[in-house]
Amino acid sequence: MKRIILFGAPGSGKGTQAEKIEREFSFRKISTGDLIRVEVQKKSVIGKKIEEFSSKGLLVPNEIIIEMVNNRVQSSDVKGGYVLDGFPRTLDQVKGLSIVPADEEVAVFLRVDEDTIVKRILSRVSCENCGNVFNTISQLPVRVNICDQCGAALTRRNDDTEEIIKKRIVVYREETLPVINFYRGKGNLHELDASLDINTVWSEIRGLLK
Ligand SMILES: [Zn+2]
């Protein structure tokens, strides 16, 4: 079973590439955000614990996240491999990951400069009604400011301002750079220039995984 870890700041195209890997290689994409949502919706034992932490404004503890990832990896539809999106974020989580099964591990860092990230995120618009996301540079809707899928108006997220995006990048760097350095030291980190267009980046990732 192959484990692929994708690193990249917000706006690096990490989510899009994770989806492409899932489609092409039939690996399962595992995002901790999704796992949390599912457990909370199911009102499972883990879900209830998570709600307790978030109601107190606390982060979900590492052990719970590792337990969820481990359970997910061992479910029957995850056979060939899995892609971790947004995880591990800290060195503690890297340590926790050692109990999660994998025969082979490939870490990919999608490197993008700050200007590109800001430009990409500022050009994102989404549908108020169905949540579809478009991009005024790279993924235009057929009609200006109108959702292709449902015809509702497209708007920009309020928290997508240059200042907030820059803050998010700083937080991301402080948190994740030690983890990226860890994988670099381990010798299995592939660094790609993710300021290139989505398809160019995708063909490089595909080459790494074949
Ligand atoms: Zn829509």
mmCIF file with all atom_site columns, C-alpha atoms and ligand atoms in Angstrom:
data_model
loop_
_atom_site.group_PDB
_atom_site.id
_atom_site.type_symbol
_atom_site.label_atom_id
_atom_site.label_alt_id
_atom_site.label_comp_id
_atom_site.label_asym_id
_atom_site.label_entity_id
_atom_site.label_seq_id
_atom_site.pdbx_PDB_ins_code
_atom_site.Cartn_x
_atom_site.Cartn_y
_atom_site.Cartn_z
_atom_site.occupancy
_atom_site.B_iso_or_equiv
_atom_site.pdbx_formal_charge
_atom_site.auth_seq_id
_atom_site.auth_comp_id
_atom_site.auth_asym_id
_atom_site.auth_atom_id
_atom_site.pdbx_PDB_model_num
ATOM   1   C  CA . MET A 1 1   ? 0.000   0.000  0.000   1.00 0.00 ? 1   MET A CA 1
ATOM   2   C  CA . LYS A 1 2   ? 1.430   3.320  -1.108  1.00 0.00 ? 2   LYS A CA 1
ATOM   3   C  CA . ARG A 1 3   ? 1.170   6.482  0.984   1.00 0.00 ? 3   ARG A CA 1
ATOM   4   C  CA . ILE A 1 4   ? 1.367   9.810  -0.802  1.00 0.00 ? 4   ILE A CA 1
ATOM   5   C  CA . ILE A 1 5   ? 1.702   12.948 1.267   1.00 0.00 ? 5   ILE A CA 1
ATOM   6   C  CA . LEU A 1 6   ? 0.918   16.250 -0.434  1.00 0.00 ? 6   LEU A CA 1
ATOM   7   C  CA . PHE A 1 7   ? 2.301   19.454 1.050   1.00 0.00 ? 7   PHE A CA 1
ATOM   8   C  CA . GLY A 1 8   ? 1.408   22.898 -0.200  1.00 0.00 ? 8   GLY A CA 1
ATOM   9   C  CA . ALA A 1 9   ? 0.201   26.262 1.046   1.00 0.00 ? 9   ALA A CA 1
ATOM   10  C  CA . PRO A 1 10  ? -3.397  27.368 0.499   1.00 0.00 ? 10  PRO A CA 1
ATOM   11  C  CA . GLY A 1 11  ? -3.682  28.152 -3.219  1.00 0.00 ? 11  GLY A CA 1
ATOM   12  C  CA . SER A 1 12  ? -0.968  25.665 -4.236  1.00 0.00 ? 12  SER A CA 1
ATOM   13  C  CA . GLY A 1 13  ? -3.519  23.466 -6.010  1.00 0.00 ? 13  GLY A CA 1
ATOM   14  C  CA . LYS A 1 14  ? -3.036  20.645 -3.497  1.00 0.00 ? 14  LYS A CA 1
ATOM   15  C  CA . GLY A 1 15  ? -6.740  19.711 -3.340  1.00 0.00 ? 15  GLY A CA 1
ATOM   16  C  CA . THR A 1 16  ? -7.080  19.595 -7.132  1.00 0.00 ? 16  THR A CA 1
ATOM   17  C  CA . GLN A 1 17  ? -3.969  17.418 -7.511  1.00 0.00 ? 17  GLN A CA 1
ATOM   18  C  CA . ALA A 1 18  ? -5.141  15.085 -4.735  1.00 0.00 ? 18  ALA A CA 1
ATOM   19  C  CA . GLU A 1 19  ? -8.400  14.569 -6.660  1.00 0.00 ? 19  GLU A CA 1
ATOM   20  C  CA . LYS A 1 20  ? -6.509  13.843 -9.874  1.00 0.00 ? 20  LYS A CA 1
ATOM   21  C  CA . ILE A 1 21  ? -4.349  11.245 -8.105  1.00 0.00 ? 21  ILE A CA 1
ATOM   22  C  CA . GLU A 1 22  ? -7.484  9.636  -6.688  1.00 0.00 ? 22  GLU A CA 1
ATOM   23  C  CA . ARG A 1 23  ? -9.106  9.387  -10.132 1.00 0.00 ? 23  ARG A CA 1
ATOM   24  C  CA . GLU A 1 24  ? -6.075  8.184  -12.083 1.00 0.00 ? 24  GLU A CA 1
ATOM   25  C  CA . PHE A 1 25  ? -4.556  5.726  -9.612  1.00 0.00 ? 25  PHE A CA 1
ATOM   26  C  CA . SER A 1 26  ? -7.668  4.732  -7.637  1.00 0.00 ? 26  SER A CA 1
ATOM   27  C  CA . PHE A 1 27  ? -5.940  5.707  -4.431  1.00 0.00 ? 27  PHE A CA 1
ATOM   28  C  CA . ARG A 1 28  ? -8.204  7.126  -1.746  1.00 0.00 ? 28  ARG A CA 1
ATOM   29  C  CA . LYS A 1 29  ? -7.891  10.765 -0.820  1.00 0.00 ? 29  LYS A CA 1
ATOM   30  C  CA . ILE A 1 30  ? -7.911  11.197 2.941   1.00 0.00 ? 30  ILE A CA 1
ATOM   31  C  CA . SER A 1 31  ? -8.509  14.672 4.295   1.00 0.00 ? 31  SER A CA 1
ATOM   32  C  CA . THR A 1 32  ? -8.684  15.157 8.040   1.00 0.00 ? 32  THR A CA 1
ATOM   33  C  CA . GLY A 1 33  ? -11.312 17.894 7.583   1.00 0.00 ? 33  GLY A CA 1
ATOM   34  C  CA . ASP A 1 34  ? -13.599 15.392 5.825   1.00 0.00 ? 34  ASP A CA 1
ATOM   35  C  CA . LEU A 1 35  ? -12.967 12.695 8.446   1.00 0.00 ? 35  LEU A CA 1
ATOM   36  C  CA . ILE A 1 36  ? -13.912 15.116 11.227  1.00 0.00 ? 36  ILE A CA 1
ATOM   37  C  CA . ARG A 1 37  ? -17.136 16.144 9.443   1.00 0.00 ? 37  ARG A CA 1
ATOM   38  C  CA . VAL A 1 38  ? -18.180 12.517 8.906   1.00 0.00 ? 38  VAL A CA 1
ATOM   39  C  CA . GLU A 1 39  ? -17.635 11.510 12.558  1.00 0.00 ? 39  GLU A CA 1
ATOM   40  C  CA . VAL A 1 40  ? -19.498 14.569 13.842  1.00 0.00 ? 40  VAL A CA 1
ATOM   41  C  CA . GLN A 1 41  ? -22.420 13.888 11.483  1.00 0.00 ? 41  GLN A CA 1
ATOM   42  C  CA . LYS A 1 42  ? -22.561 10.207 12.499  1.00 0.00 ? 42  LYS A CA 1
ATOM   43  C  CA . LYS A 1 43  ? -22.523 11.301 16.153  1.00 0.00 ? 43  LYS A CA 1
ATOM   44  C  CA . SER A 1 44  ? -20.051 8.468  16.775  1.00 0.00 ? 44  SER A CA 1
ATOM   45  C  CA . VAL A 1 45  ? -18.006 8.172  19.953  1.00 0.00 ? 45  VAL A CA 1
ATOM   46  C  CA . ILE A 1 46  ? -15.134 9.977  18.234  1.00 0.00 ? 46  ILE A CA 1
ATOM   47  C  CA . GLY A 1 47  ? -17.552 12.544 16.776  1.00 0.00 ? 47  GLY A CA 1
ATOM   48  C  CA . LYS A 1 48  ? -18.891 13.384 20.224  1.00 0.00 ? 48  LYS A CA 1
ATOM   49  C  CA . LYS A 1 49  ? -15.385 13.785 21.606  1.00 0.00 ? 49  LYS A CA 1
ATOM   50  C  CA . ILE A 1 50  ? -14.520 16.111 18.726  1.00 0.00 ? 50  ILE A CA 1
ATOM   51  C  CA . GLU A 1 51  ? -17.595 18.237 19.417  1.00 0.00 ? 51  GLU A CA 1
ATOM   52  C  CA . GLU A 1 52  ? -16.622 18.512 23.046  1.00 0.00 ? 52  GLU A CA 1
ATOM   53  C  CA . PHE A 1 53  ? -13.218 19.914 22.102  1.00 0.00 ? 53  PHE A CA 1
ATOM   54  C  CA . SER A 1 54  ? -14.525 22.302 19.471  1.00 0.00 ? 54  SER A CA 1
ATOM   55  C  CA . SER A 1 55  ? -17.298 23.607 21.750  1.00 0.00 ? 55  SER A CA 1
ATOM   56  C  CA . LYS A 1 56  ? -14.537 24.654 24.145  1.00 0.00 ? 56  LYS A CA 1
ATOM   57  C  CA . GLY A 1 57  ? -12.668 26.288 21.268  1.00 0.00 ? 57  GLY A CA 1
ATOM   58  C  CA . LEU A 1 58  ? -9.902  23.651 21.461  1.00 0.00 ? 58  LEU A CA 1
ATOM   59  C  CA . LEU A 1 59  ? -8.145  21.908 18.584  1.00 0.00 ? 59  LEU A CA 1
ATOM   60  C  CA . VAL A 1 60  ? -8.902  18.248 18.002  1.00 0.00 ? 60  VAL A CA 1
ATOM   61  C  CA . PRO A 1 61  ? -6.066  16.364 19.773  1.00 0.00 ? 61  PRO A CA 1
ATOM   62  C  CA . ASN A 1 62  ? -3.516  14.460 17.729  1.00 0.00 ? 62  ASN A CA 1
ATOM   63  C  CA . GLU A 1 63  ? -4.431  11.022 19.077  1.00 0.00 ? 63  GLU A CA 1
ATOM   64  C  CA . ILE A 1 64  ? -7.986  11.428 17.790  1.00 0.00 ? 64  ILE A CA 1
ATOM   65  C  CA . ILE A 1 65  ? -6.831  12.545 14.350  1.00 0.00 ? 65  ILE A CA 1
ATOM   66  C  CA . ILE A 1 66  ? -4.346  9.674  14.091  1.00 0.00 ? 66  ILE A CA 1
ATOM   67  C  CA . GLU A 1 67  ? -7.022  7.203  15.192  1.00 0.00 ? 67  GLU A CA 1
ATOM   68  C  CA . MET A 1 68  ? -9.405  8.464  12.480  1.00 0.00 ? 68  MET A CA 1
ATOM   69  C  CA . VAL A 1 69  ? -6.730  8.318  9.759   1.00 0.00 ? 69  VAL A CA 1
ATOM   70  C  CA . ASN A 1 70  ? -5.698  4.832  10.875  1.00 0.00 ? 70  ASN A CA 1
ATOM   71  C  CA . ASN A 1 71  ? -9.305  3.563  10.812  1.00 0.00 ? 71  ASN A CA 1
ATOM   72  C  CA . ARG A 1 72  ? -9.871  5.082  7.385   1.00 0.00 ? 72  ARG A CA 1
ATOM   73  C  CA . VAL A 1 73  ? -6.693  3.555  5.904   1.00 0.00 ? 73  VAL A CA 1
ATOM   74  C  CA . GLN A 1 74  ? -7.764  0.117  7.105   1.00 0.00 ? 74  GLN A CA 1
ATOM   75  C  CA . SER A 1 75  ? -11.231 0.202  5.597   1.00 0.00 ? 75  SER A CA 1
ATOM   76  C  CA . SER A 1 76  ? -11.845 -2.146 2.680   1.00 0.00 ? 76  SER A CA 1
ATOM   77  C  CA . ASP A 1 77  ? -11.920 0.440  -0.135  1.00 0.00 ? 77  ASP A CA 1
ATOM   78  C  CA . VAL A 1 78  ? -8.374  1.606  0.627   1.00 0.00 ? 78  VAL A CA 1
ATOM   79  C  CA . LYS A 1 79  ? -6.285  -1.125 -0.948  1.00 0.00 ? 79  LYS A CA 1
ATOM   80  C  CA . GLY A 1 80  ? -3.827  0.252  -3.487  1.00 0.00 ? 80  GLY A CA 1
ATOM   81  C  CA . GLY A 1 81  ? -2.904  3.318  -1.534  1.00 0.00 ? 81  GLY A CA 1
ATOM   82  C  CA . TYR A 1 82  ? -3.978  6.654  -0.158  1.00 0.00 ? 82  TYR A CA 1
ATOM   83  C  CA . VAL A 1 83  ? -3.253  10.348 -0.505  1.00 0.00 ? 83  VAL A CA 1
ATOM   84  C  CA . LEU A 1 84  ? -2.989  12.499 2.598   1.00 0.00 ? 84  LEU A CA 1
ATOM   85  C  CA . ASP A 1 85  ? -4.223  16.045 2.030   1.00 0.00 ? 85  ASP A CA 1
ATOM   86  C  CA . GLY A 1 86  ? -3.438  18.561 4.769   1.00 0.00 ? 86  GLY A CA 1
ATOM   87  C  CA . PHE A 1 87  ? -1.837  15.986 7.041   1.00 0.00 ? 87  PHE A CA 1
ATOM   88  C  CA . PRO A 1 88  ? 0.625   15.620 8.808   1.00 0.00 ? 88  PRO A CA 1
ATOM   89  C  CA . ARG A 1 89  ? 0.853   19.275 9.783   1.00 0.00 ? 89  ARG A CA 1
ATOM   90  C  CA . THR A 1 90  ? 3.137   18.990 12.793  1.00 0.00 ? 90  THR A CA 1
ATOM   91  C  CA . LEU A 1 91  ? 6.088   16.833 13.846  1.00 0.00 ? 91  LEU A CA 1
ATOM   92  C  CA . ASP A 1 92  ? 3.872   15.195 16.478  1.00 0.00 ? 92  ASP A CA 1
ATOM   93  C  CA . GLN A 1 93  ? 1.532   14.099 13.721  1.00 0.00 ? 93  GLN A CA 1
ATOM   94  C  CA . VAL A 1 94  ? 4.503   12.751 11.732  1.00 0.00 ? 94  VAL A CA 1
ATOM   95  C  CA . LYS A 1 95  ? 5.357   10.619 14.766  1.00 0.00 ? 95  LYS A CA 1
ATOM   96  C  CA . GLY A 1 96  ? 1.747   9.429  15.048  1.00 0.00 ? 96  GLY A CA 1
ATOM   97  C  CA . LEU A 1 97  ? 1.742   8.469  11.390  1.00 0.00 ? 97  LEU A CA 1
ATOM   98  C  CA . SER A 1 98  ? 4.272   5.727  12.084  1.00 0.00 ? 98  SER A CA 1
ATOM   99  C  CA . ILE A 1 99  ? 1.437   3.478  13.369  1.00 0.00 ? 99  ILE A CA 1
ATOM   100 C  CA . VAL A 1 100 ? -0.564  3.948  10.141  1.00 0.00 ? 100 VAL A CA 1
ATOM   101 C  CA . PRO A 1 101 ? 0.266   1.193  7.619   1.00 0.00 ? 101 PRO A CA 1
ATOM   102 C  CA . ALA A 1 102 ? 2.186   1.954  4.387   1.00 0.00 ? 102 ALA A CA 1
ATOM   103 C  CA . ASP A 1 103 ? 4.723   -0.103 2.404   1.00 0.00 ? 103 ASP A CA 1
ATOM   104 C  CA . GLU A 1 104 ? 6.024   2.831  0.467   1.00 0.00 ? 104 GLU A CA 1
ATOM   105 C  CA . GLU A 1 105 ? 5.865   6.569  1.008   1.00 0.00 ? 105 GLU A CA 1
ATOM   106 C  CA . VAL A 1 106 ? 6.138   9.459  -1.461  1.00 0.00 ? 106 VAL A CA 1
ATOM   107 C  CA . ALA A 1 107 ? 6.097   13.038 -0.179  1.00 0.00 ? 107 ALA A CA 1
ATOM   108 C  CA . VAL A 1 108 ? 5.426   15.855 -2.643  1.00 0.00 ? 108 VAL A CA 1
ATOM   109 C  CA . PHE A 1 109 ? 5.867   19.531 -1.865  1.00 0.00 ? 109 PHE A CA 1
ATOM   110 C  CA . LEU A 1 110 ? 3.978   21.897 -4.172  1.00 0.00 ? 110 LEU A CA 1
ATOM   111 C  CA . ARG A 1 111 ? 6.079   25.010 -3.937  1.00 0.00 ? 111 ARG A CA 1
ATOM   112 C  CA . VAL A 1 112 ? 4.460   28.351 -4.852  1.00 0.00 ? 112 VAL A CA 1
ATOM   113 C  CA . ASP A 1 113 ? 5.627   31.900 -4.232  1.00 0.00 ? 113 ASP A CA 1
ATOM   114 C  CA . GLU A 1 114 ? 3.480   34.249 -2.193  1.00 0.00 ? 114 GLU A CA 1
ATOM   115 C  CA . ASP A 1 115 ? 2.466   36.549 -5.083  1.00 0.00 ? 115 ASP A CA 1
ATOM   116 C  CA . THR A 1 116 ? 1.086   33.637 -7.070  1.00 0.00 ? 116 THR A CA 1
ATOM   117 C  CA . ILE A 1 117 ? -0.879  32.369 -4.076  1.00 0.00 ? 117 ILE A CA 1
ATOM   118 C  CA . VAL A 1 118 ? -2.421  35.780 -3.429  1.00 0.00 ? 118 VAL A CA 1
ATOM   119 C  CA . LYS A 1 119 ? -3.328  36.222 -7.110  1.00 0.00 ? 119 LYS A CA 1
ATOM   120 C  CA . ARG A 1 120 ? -4.861  32.753 -7.332  1.00 0.00 ? 120 ARG A CA 1
ATOM   121 C  CA . ILE A 1 121 ? -6.965  33.038 -4.203  1.00 0.00 ? 121 ILE A CA 1
ATOM   122 C  CA . LEU A 1 122 ? -8.154  36.557 -5.019  1.00 0.00 ? 122 LEU A CA 1
ATOM   123 C  CA . SER A 1 123 ? -9.414  35.348 -8.379  1.00 0.00 ? 123 SER A CA 1
ATOM   124 C  CA . ARG A 1 124 ? -11.534 32.610 -6.793  1.00 0.00 ? 124 ARG A CA 1
ATOM   125 C  CA . VAL A 1 125 ? -15.304 33.047 -6.911  1.00 0.00 ? 125 VAL A CA 1
ATOM   126 C  CA . SER A 1 126 ? -17.930 30.629 -5.698  1.00 0.00 ? 126 SER A CA 1
ATOM   127 C  CA . CYS A 1 127 ? -21.650 30.051 -6.078  1.00 0.00 ? 127 CYS A CA 1
ATOM   128 C  CA . GLU A 1 128 ? -23.777 31.211 -3.147  1.00 0.00 ? 128 GLU A CA 1
ATOM   129 C  CA . ASN A 1 129 ? -26.313 28.549 -3.928  1.00 0.00 ? 129 ASN A CA 1
ATOM   130 C  CA . CYS A 1 130 ? -24.502 25.282 -4.754  1.00 0.00 ? 130 CYS A CA 1
ATOM   131 C  CA . GLY A 1 131 ? -20.921 25.981 -3.657  1.00 0.00 ? 131 GLY A CA 1
ATOM   132 C  CA . ASN A 1 132 ? -19.349 25.440 -7.092  1.00 0.00 ? 132 ASN A CA 1
ATOM   133 C  CA . VAL A 1 133 ? -15.961 27.181 -7.310  1.00 0.00 ? 133 VAL A CA 1
ATOM   134 C  CA . PHE A 1 134 ? -14.661 29.091 -10.357 1.00 0.00 ? 134 PHE A CA 1
ATOM   135 C  CA . ASN A 1 135 ? -11.559 31.127 -11.014 1.00 0.00 ? 135 ASN A CA 1
ATOM   136 C  CA . THR A 1 136 ? -11.587 34.375 -12.966 1.00 0.00 ? 136 THR A CA 1
ATOM   137 C  CA . ILE A 1 137 ? -8.113  33.589 -14.377 1.00 0.00 ? 137 ILE A CA 1
ATOM   138 C  CA . SER A 1 138 ? -7.978  29.858 -14.917 1.00 0.00 ? 138 SER A CA 1
ATOM   139 C  CA . GLN A 1 139 ? -11.527 28.528 -14.742 1.00 0.00 ? 139 GLN A CA 1
ATOM   140 C  CA . LEU A 1 140 ? -14.060 31.025 -16.056 1.00 0.00 ? 140 LEU A CA 1
ATOM   141 C  CA . PRO A 1 141 ? -17.815 30.377 -15.904 1.00 0.00 ? 141 PRO A CA 1
ATOM   142 C  CA . VAL A 1 142 ? -19.582 30.389 -19.290 1.00 0.00 ? 142 VAL A CA 1
ATOM   143 C  CA . ARG A 1 143 ? -21.524 33.564 -18.350 1.00 0.00 ? 143 ARG A CA 1
ATOM   144 C  CA . VAL A 1 144 ? -19.833 36.334 -16.354 1.00 0.00 ? 144 VAL A CA 1
ATOM   145 C  CA . ASN A 1 145 ? -20.471 35.951 -12.602 1.00 0.00 ? 145 ASN A CA 1
ATOM   146 C  CA . ILE A 1 146 ? -23.130 33.280 -13.102 1.00 0.00 ? 146 ILE A CA 1
ATOM   147 C  CA . CYS A 1 147 ? -22.808 29.673 -11.885 1.00 0.00 ? 147 CYS A CA 1
ATOM   148 C  CA . ASP A 1 148 ? -22.700 27.155 -14.783 1.00 0.00 ? 148 ASP A CA 1
ATOM   149 C  CA . GLN A 1 149 ? -24.440 24.555 -12.705 1.00 0.00 ? 149 GLN A CA 1
ATOM   150 C  CA . CYS A 1 150 ? -27.398 26.373 -11.161 1.00 0.00 ? 150 CYS A CA 1
ATOM   151 C  CA . GLY A 1 151 ? -27.474 29.927 -12.557 1.00 0.00 ? 151 GLY A CA 1
ATOM   152 C  CA . ALA A 1 152 ? -27.027 31.701 -9.198  1.00 0.00 ? 152 ALA A CA 1
ATOM   153 C  CA . ALA A 1 153 ? -24.658 34.638 -8.655  1.00 0.00 ? 153 ALA A CA 1
ATOM   154 C  CA . LEU A 1 154 ? -20.939 34.065 -8.055  1.00 0.00 ? 154 LEU A CA 1
ATOM   155 C  CA . THR A 1 155 ? -19.258 35.903 -5.200  1.00 0.00 ? 155 THR A CA 1
ATOM   156 C  CA . ARG A 1 156 ? -15.871 36.127 -3.569  1.00 0.00 ? 156 ARG A CA 1
ATOM   157 C  CA . ARG A 1 157 ? -15.398 34.887 -0.005  1.00 0.00 ? 157 ARG A CA 1
ATOM   158 C  CA . ASN A 1 158 ? -15.244 37.714 2.555   1.00 0.00 ? 158 ASN A CA 1
ATOM   159 C  CA . ASP A 1 159 ? -12.119 36.324 4.170   1.00 0.00 ? 159 ASP A CA 1
ATOM   160 C  CA . ASP A 1 160 ? -10.254 36.203 0.863   1.00 0.00 ? 160 ASP A CA 1
ATOM   161 C  CA . THR A 1 161 ? -8.523  39.564 1.284   1.00 0.00 ? 161 THR A CA 1
ATOM   162 C  CA . GLU A 1 162 ? -4.837  40.049 0.570   1.00 0.00 ? 162 GLU A CA 1
ATOM   163 C  CA . GLU A 1 163 ? -4.085  40.697 4.239   1.00 0.00 ? 163 GLU A CA 1
ATOM   164 C  CA . ILE A 1 164 ? -5.867  37.570 5.484   1.00 0.00 ? 164 ILE A CA 1
ATOM   165 C  CA . ILE A 1 165 ? -4.337  35.392 2.758   1.00 0.00 ? 165 ILE A CA 1
ATOM   166 C  CA . LYS A 1 166 ? -0.852  36.602 3.735   1.00 0.00 ? 166 LYS A CA 1
ATOM   167 C  CA . LYS A 1 167 ? -1.558  35.779 7.382   1.00 0.00 ? 167 LYS A CA 1
ATOM   168 C  CA . ARG A 1 168 ? -2.706  32.292 6.404   1.00 0.00 ? 168 ARG A CA 1
ATOM   169 C  CA . ILE A 1 169 ? 0.547   31.793 4.467   1.00 0.00 ? 169 ILE A CA 1
ATOM   170 C  CA . VAL A 1 170 ? 2.619   32.818 7.515   1.00 0.00 ? 170 VAL A CA 1
ATOM   171 C  CA . VAL A 1 171 ? 0.709   30.390 9.756   1.00 0.00 ? 171 VAL A CA 1
ATOM   172 C  CA . TYR A 1 172 ? 1.112   27.633 7.184   1.00 0.00 ? 172 TYR A CA 1
ATOM   173 C  CA . ARG A 1 173 ? 4.858   28.198 6.897   1.00 0.00 ? 173 ARG A CA 1
ATOM   174 C  CA . GLU A 1 174 ? 5.487   28.293 10.639  1.00 0.00 ? 174 GLU A CA 1
ATOM   175 C  CA . GLU A 1 175 ? 3.479   25.150 11.159  1.00 0.00 ? 175 GLU A CA 1
ATOM   176 C  CA . THR A 1 176 ? 4.465   23.004 8.212   1.00 0.00 ? 176 THR A CA 1
ATOM   177 C  CA . LEU A 1 177 ? 8.034   23.915 7.256   1.00 0.00 ? 177 LEU A CA 1
ATOM   178 C  CA . PRO A 1 178 ? 9.534   21.776 10.058  1.00 0.00 ? 178 PRO A CA 1
ATOM   179 C  CA . VAL A 1 179 ? 7.526   18.833 8.711   1.00 0.00 ? 179 VAL A CA 1
ATOM   180 C  CA . ILE A 1 180 ? 8.684   19.469 5.141   1.00 0.00 ? 180 ILE A CA 1
ATOM   181 C  CA . ASN A 1 181 ? 12.280  19.676 6.385   1.00 0.00 ? 181 ASN A CA 1
ATOM   182 C  CA . PHE A 1 182 ? 11.815  16.373 8.156   1.00 0.00 ? 182 PHE A CA 1
ATOM   183 C  CA . TYR A 1 183 ? 10.814  14.652 4.899   1.00 0.00 ? 183 TYR A CA 1
ATOM   184 C  CA . ARG A 1 184 ? 13.618  16.398 3.044   1.00 0.00 ? 184 ARG A CA 1
ATOM   185 C  CA . GLY A 1 185 ? 16.049  14.928 5.570   1.00 0.00 ? 185 GLY A CA 1
ATOM   186 C  CA . LYS A 1 186 ? 14.475  11.525 5.130   1.00 0.00 ? 186 LYS A CA 1
ATOM   187 C  CA . GLY A 1 187 ? 15.277  11.739 1.426   1.00 0.00 ? 187 GLY A CA 1
ATOM   188 C  CA . ASN A 1 188 ? 11.838  11.014 -0.037  1.00 0.00 ? 188 ASN A CA 1
ATOM   189 C  CA . LEU A 1 189 ? 10.616  14.550 -0.671  1.00 0.00 ? 189 LEU A CA 1
ATOM   190 C  CA . HIS A 1 190 ? 9.909   15.671 -4.245  1.00 0.00 ? 190 HIS A CA 1
ATOM   191 C  CA . GLU A 1 191 ? 9.696   19.433 -4.684  1.00 0.00 ? 191 GLU A CA 1
ATOM   192 C  CA . LEU A 1 192 ? 7.679   20.702 -7.634  1.00 0.00 ? 192 LEU A CA 1
ATOM   193 C  CA . ASP A 1 193 ? 7.142   24.201 -8.988  1.00 0.00 ? 193 ASP A CA 1
ATOM   194 C  CA . ALA A 1 194 ? 3.398   24.580 -8.461  1.00 0.00 ? 194 ALA A CA 1
ATOM   195 C  CA . SER A 1 195 ? 3.257   28.094 -9.902  1.00 0.00 ? 195 SER A CA 1
ATOM   196 C  CA . LEU A 1 196 ? 3.101   26.350 -13.291 1.00 0.00 ? 196 LEU A CA 1
ATOM   197 C  CA . ASP A 1 197 ? -0.326  25.489 -14.659 1.00 0.00 ? 197 ASP A CA 1
ATOM   198 C  CA . ILE A 1 198 ? -2.365  22.654 -13.150 1.00 0.00 ? 198 ILE A CA 1
ATOM   199 C  CA . ASN A 1 199 ? -1.790  20.220 -16.021 1.00 0.00 ? 199 ASN A CA 1
ATOM   200 C  CA . THR A 1 200 ? 1.980   20.668 -16.090 1.00 0.00 ? 200 THR A CA 1
ATOM   201 C  CA . VAL A 1 201 ? 2.163   20.035 -12.344 1.00 0.00 ? 201 VAL A CA 1
ATOM   202 C  CA . TRP A 1 202 ? -0.137  17.064 -12.748 1.00 0.00 ? 202 TRP A CA 1
ATOM   203 C  CA . SER A 1 203 ? 2.031   15.397 -15.389 1.00 0.00 ? 203 SER A CA 1
ATOM   204 C  CA . GLU A 1 204 ? 5.044   15.701 -13.080 1.00 0.00 ? 204 GLU A CA 1
ATOM   205 C  CA . ILE A 1 205 ? 3.148   14.163 -10.161 1.00 0.00 ? 205 ILE A CA 1
ATOM   206 C  CA . ARG A 1 206 ? 1.863   11.386 -12.390 1.00 0.00 ? 206 ARG A CA 1
ATOM   207 C  CA . GLY A 1 207 ? 5.428   10.660 -13.494 1.00 0.00 ? 207 GLY A CA 1
ATOM   208 C  CA . LEU A 1 208 ? 6.507   10.336 -9.864  1.00 0.00 ? 208 LEU A CA 1
ATOM   209 C  CA . LEU A 1 209 ? 3.777   7.853  -9.032  1.00 0.00 ? 209 LEU A CA 1
ATOM   210 C  CA . LYS A 1 210 ? 4.106   5.534  -12.035 1.00 0.00 ? 210 LYS A CA 1
HETATM 211 ZN ZN . ZN  B 2 .   ? -24.367 27.146 -8.368  1.00 0.00 ? 1   ZN  B ZN 1
#
